[in-house]
Amino acid sequence: MPRHVTQVERCCDDMECDQLPAEALRQVKVQRHPVYGFGFVAGSERPVVVRSVTSGGPSEDKLLAGDQILAINHEDVSDAPRERVIELVR
């Protein structure tokens, strides 16, 4: 898969992911934009939580503030530090 395409599996809301029904888990593809990047800001907690989504950016209508990033390109990042998540999306 090209480096600029990232698959992000997400959980909705601030619940623990193991408490969510399977239909609450989503897989999205976000392509890097030359100006907006991936169009979201991530926090430093584990799992990494989306803090904000850039209006008009490539993550709009795909990710929401509060979503938990659980996997990137099929790699489990639910307990990974923020730095590893950043490394994977670069």
PDB file of C-alpha atoms in Angstrom:
ATOM      1  CA  MET A   1       0.000   0.000   0.000  1.00  0.00           C
ATOM      2  CA  PRO A   2       1.416   3.471  -0.811  1.00  0.00           C
ATOM      3  CA  ARG A   3       2.732   5.391   2.177  1.00  0.00           C
ATOM      4  CA  HIS A   4       0.347   8.291   1.656  1.00  0.00           C
ATOM      5  CA  VAL A   5      -2.747   6.154   2.098  1.00  0.00           C
ATOM      6  CA  THR A   6      -3.533   5.221   5.656  1.00  0.00           C
ATOM      7  CA  GLN A   7      -6.227   2.947   7.009  1.00  0.00           C
ATOM      8  CA  VAL A   8      -7.431   3.968  10.418  1.00  0.00           C
ATOM      9  CA  GLU A   9      -9.740   1.733  12.413  1.00  0.00           C
ATOM     10  CA  ARG A  10     -11.750   3.739  14.861  1.00  0.00           C
ATOM     11  CA  CYS A  11     -14.052   3.431  17.841  1.00  0.00           C
ATOM     12  CA  CYS A  12     -16.833   5.873  18.397  1.00  0.00           C
ATOM     13  CA  ASP A  13     -17.442   7.820  21.618  1.00  0.00           C
ATOM     14  CA  ASP A  14     -15.350   7.744  24.784  1.00  0.00           C
ATOM     15  CA  MET A  15     -16.286   4.171  25.759  1.00  0.00           C
ATOM     16  CA  GLU A  16     -13.773   1.396  26.048  1.00  0.00           C
ATOM     17  CA  CYS A  17     -13.571  -0.394  22.708  1.00  0.00           C
ATOM     18  CA  ASP A  18     -14.208  -3.820  24.198  1.00  0.00           C
ATOM     19  CA  GLN A  19     -17.576  -2.505  25.399  1.00  0.00           C
ATOM     20  CA  LEU A  20     -18.654  -1.432  21.938  1.00  0.00           C
ATOM     21  CA  PRO A  21     -20.706  -3.559  19.591  1.00  0.00           C
ATOM     22  CA  ALA A  22     -18.851  -4.707  16.472  1.00  0.00           C
ATOM     23  CA  GLU A  23     -20.855  -2.314  14.281  1.00  0.00           C
ATOM     24  CA  ALA A  24     -19.352   0.636  16.200  1.00  0.00           C
ATOM     25  CA  LEU A  25     -15.876  -0.235  14.895  1.00  0.00           C
ATOM     26  CA  ARG A  26     -15.126   1.358  11.546  1.00  0.00           C
ATOM     27  CA  GLN A  27     -12.313   1.230   9.053  1.00  0.00           C
ATOM     28  CA  VAL A  28     -11.595   4.371   7.079  1.00  0.00           C
ATOM     29  CA  LYS A  29      -9.036   5.322   4.458  1.00  0.00           C
ATOM     30  CA  VAL A  30      -7.553   8.792   4.653  1.00  0.00           C
ATOM     31  CA  GLN A  31      -5.296  10.128   1.919  1.00  0.00           C
ATOM     32  CA  ARG A  32      -2.754  12.807   2.814  1.00  0.00           C
ATOM     33  CA  HIS A  33      -3.604  16.240   1.420  1.00  0.00           C
ATOM     34  CA  PRO A  34      -0.670  18.478   0.367  1.00  0.00           C
ATOM     35  CA  VAL A  35      -1.919  21.364   2.554  1.00  0.00           C
ATOM     36  CA  TYR A  36      -4.019  19.738   5.308  1.00  0.00           C
ATOM     37  CA  GLY A  37      -1.970  16.583   5.829  1.00  0.00           C
ATOM     38  CA  PHE A  38      -4.359  13.960   7.195  1.00  0.00           C
ATOM     39  CA  GLY A  39      -6.594  16.686   8.584  1.00  0.00           C
ATOM     40  CA  PHE A  40      -6.804  15.655  12.221  1.00  0.00           C
ATOM     41  CA  VAL A  41      -5.008  16.285  15.498  1.00  0.00           C
ATOM     42  CA  ALA A  42      -4.343  13.328  17.780  1.00  0.00           C
ATOM     43  CA  GLY A  43      -3.878  13.287  21.531  1.00  0.00           C
ATOM     44  CA  SER A  44      -1.168  11.457  23.456  1.00  0.00           C
ATOM     45  CA  GLU A  45      -3.288   8.984  25.432  1.00  0.00           C
ATOM     46  CA  ARG A  46      -3.517   5.252  24.776  1.00  0.00           C
ATOM     47  CA  PRO A  47      -5.305   4.440  22.625  1.00  0.00           C
ATOM     48  CA  VAL A  48      -4.645   7.625  20.694  1.00  0.00           C
ATOM     49  CA  VAL A  49      -7.770   9.779  20.525  1.00  0.00           C
ATOM     50  CA  VAL A  50      -8.651  12.189  17.721  1.00  0.00           C
ATOM     51  CA  ARG A  51      -8.762  15.660  19.310  1.00  0.00           C
ATOM     52  CA  SER A  52     -10.013  17.623  16.305  1.00  0.00           C
ATOM     53  CA  VAL A  53     -10.722  17.242  12.604  1.00  0.00           C
ATOM     54  CA  THR A  54      -9.882  19.996  10.103  1.00  0.00           C
ATOM     55  CA  SER A  55     -12.908  21.354   8.281  1.00  0.00           C
ATOM     56  CA  GLY A  56     -12.476  20.635   4.579  1.00  0.00           C
ATOM     57  CA  GLY A  57      -9.606  18.237   5.277  1.00  0.00           C
ATOM     58  CA  PRO A  58      -9.338  14.610   4.142  1.00  0.00           C
ATOM     59  CA  SER A  59     -10.565  13.234   7.503  1.00  0.00           C
ATOM     60  CA  GLU A  60     -13.769  15.275   7.540  1.00  0.00           C
ATOM     61  CA  ASP A  61     -16.823  12.984   7.448  1.00  0.00           C
ATOM     62  CA  LYS A  62     -14.544  10.023   8.260  1.00  0.00           C
ATOM     63  CA  LEU A  63     -13.206  10.740  11.745  1.00  0.00           C
ATOM     64  CA  LEU A  64     -14.789  12.567  14.657  1.00  0.00           C
ATOM     65  CA  ALA A  65     -13.253  14.239  17.686  1.00  0.00           C
ATOM     66  CA  GLY A  66     -13.176  11.574  20.386  1.00  0.00           C
ATOM     67  CA  ASP A  67     -12.608   8.645  18.016  1.00  0.00           C
ATOM     68  CA  GLN A  68      -9.988   6.173  19.193  1.00  0.00           C
ATOM     69  CA  ILE A  69      -7.367   5.047  16.682  1.00  0.00           C
ATOM     70  CA  LEU A  70      -6.955   1.305  17.159  1.00  0.00           C
ATOM     71  CA  ALA A  71      -4.992   0.205  14.087  1.00  0.00           C
ATOM     72  CA  ILE A  72      -3.084   1.780  11.224  1.00  0.00           C
ATOM     73  CA  ASN A  73      -2.409  -0.230   8.075  1.00  0.00           C
ATOM     74  CA  HIS A  74      -3.515  -3.352   9.979  1.00  0.00           C
ATOM     75  CA  GLU A  75      -1.019  -2.778  12.834  1.00  0.00           C
ATOM     76  CA  ASP A  76      -2.586  -2.705  16.299  1.00  0.00           C
ATOM     77  CA  VAL A  77      -1.814   0.669  17.880  1.00  0.00           C
ATOM     78  CA  SER A  78      -4.329   0.486  20.721  1.00  0.00           C
ATOM     79  CA  ASP A  79      -1.487   0.530  23.259  1.00  0.00           C
ATOM     80  CA  ALA A  80       1.137   2.282  21.114  1.00  0.00           C
ATOM     81  CA  PRO A  81       2.615   5.643  22.081  1.00  0.00           C
ATOM     82  CA  ARG A  82       1.611   8.693  20.038  1.00  0.00           C
ATOM     83  CA  GLU A  83       5.091   8.742  18.451  1.00  0.00           C
ATOM     84  CA  ARG A  84       4.523   5.282  16.929  1.00  0.00           C
ATOM     85  CA  VAL A  85       1.173   6.380  15.530  1.00  0.00           C
ATOM     86  CA  ILE A  86       2.842   9.439  13.965  1.00  0.00           C
ATOM     87  CA  GLU A  87       5.609   7.243  12.530  1.00  0.00           C
ATOM     88  CA  LEU A  88       3.046   4.955  10.897  1.00  0.00           C
ATOM     89  CA  VAL A  89       1.110   7.747   9.207  1.00  0.00           C
ATOM     90  CA  ARG A  90       4.163   9.475   7.769  1.00  0.00           C
TER      91      ARG A  90
END
